[in-house]
């Protein structure tokens, strides 16, 4: 018999606890509860849940929220949610000390959000629009700036570097 951990549907899934950055811990150690997978949320709920996780220094978990939106939402919005997931994974890698992977994913997500290269921004946000109140232009700037600092050797604290998905507090959301 195979001794691998399995989920309720029989898929291989490690039961090891994980830390806030998604790194496996030793069996028996206290970890952070995992994000449930396959949750269908409204776009507003997705943004709210992901922001809460980013603010808590848990970008790995935020990426799972974005991944749920990308896989369960309309195909026309998949690029937006996938790009946001890439930003969250980039922050995860940077906070884990993986400068190369972190910078690469931050830039890949920024490029997808900005629409650089193919003329069409993620989620149809050409021109820096704000689908669901998401500050696309601000996230692109944040990701590119952080990627440069990561490549230069900056240590990254995931909570301190967490981006704001929407406009800064006190500034009205774009229409």
XYZ file of C-alpha atoms in Angstrom, residues 6-117:
112
model
C -4.068 11.728 0.094
C -6.951 14.154 0.117
C -10.598 13.052 0.300
C -10.667 12.560 -3.485
C -7.602 10.322 -3.489
C -5.140 12.874 -4.902
C -1.643 12.947 -3.422
C -1.436 15.822 -0.956
C 1.080 16.312 1.797
C -0.504 16.507 5.219
C 2.588 18.209 6.620
C 1.835 21.514 8.273
C 2.959 24.660 6.439
C 4.206 28.035 7.571
C 2.728 31.373 6.452
C 4.837 31.297 3.271
C 3.640 27.803 2.354
C 6.882 26.052 3.309
C 6.442 22.548 4.735
C 7.158 22.076 8.418
C 7.918 18.853 10.246
C 4.961 16.626 11.092
C 3.595 17.602 14.495
C 4.705 21.251 14.313
C 2.109 23.978 14.550
C 1.447 25.415 11.122
C -0.842 27.873 9.430
C -4.200 26.565 8.288
C -4.293 26.048 4.557
C -6.629 27.890 2.252
C -9.442 25.637 1.128
C -9.168 24.962 -2.603
C -11.891 25.313 -5.190
C -13.855 27.986 -3.350
C -16.039 30.057 -5.661
C -16.098 33.690 -4.542
C -17.373 36.879 -6.071
C -14.626 39.121 -7.453
C -15.099 41.465 -4.473
C -14.761 38.555 -2.036
C -11.651 37.381 -3.879
C -9.998 40.788 -3.606
C -11.002 41.179 0.052
C -9.785 37.698 1.077
C -6.533 38.010 -0.861
C -5.820 41.453 0.645
C -6.393 40.106 4.150
C -3.913 37.291 3.492
C -1.341 39.604 1.893
C -1.592 41.995 4.849
C -1.003 39.035 7.195
C 2.227 38.150 5.360
C 0.701 35.102 3.691
C 1.114 35.669 -0.057
C 1.253 31.922 -0.746
C -2.273 31.627 0.603
C -3.387 34.739 -1.319
C -2.142 33.108 -4.523
C -4.500 30.190 -3.839
C -7.435 32.609 -3.565
C -6.490 34.180 -6.905
C -6.050 30.723 -8.402
C -9.602 29.787 -7.369
C -10.908 32.920 -9.133
C -8.855 32.195 -12.235
C -10.106 28.608 -12.447
C -13.761 29.193 -11.526
C -14.468 32.589 -13.067
C -15.250 33.644 -16.609
C -12.536 32.853 -19.166
C -12.339 36.543 -20.073
C -11.074 37.291 -16.541
C -8.634 34.392 -16.187
C -5.633 36.475 -17.260
C -6.315 39.051 -14.526
C -6.532 36.496 -11.727
C -3.568 34.499 -13.083
C -1.428 37.662 -13.169
C -2.406 38.486 -9.580
C -1.547 34.916 -8.552
C 1.872 35.350 -10.184
C 2.466 38.527 -8.172
C 1.550 36.711 -4.956
C 3.844 33.780 -5.791
C 6.604 36.217 -6.717
C 6.275 37.862 -3.295
C 6.272 34.393 -1.718
C 9.529 33.410 -3.417
C 11.139 36.756 -2.633
C 10.201 36.418 1.056
C 11.615 32.876 1.088
C 14.929 34.270 -0.172
C 14.611 33.034 -3.770
C 15.663 36.261 -5.505
C 15.764 34.840 -9.028
C 12.333 33.178 -8.887
C 10.780 36.030 -6.937
C 11.930 38.732 -9.350
C 11.003 36.633 -12.379
C 7.439 36.006 -11.169
C 6.935 39.600 -10.048
C 7.947 40.801 -13.510
C 5.865 38.146 -15.270
C 2.773 39.147 -13.300
C 3.445 42.856 -13.898
C 3.868 42.275 -17.620
C 0.623 40.298 -17.775
C -1.264 42.995 -15.843
C 0.159 45.812 -17.946
C -0.412 43.980 -21.214
C 3.215 44.507 -22.274
C 4.066 42.501 -25.315
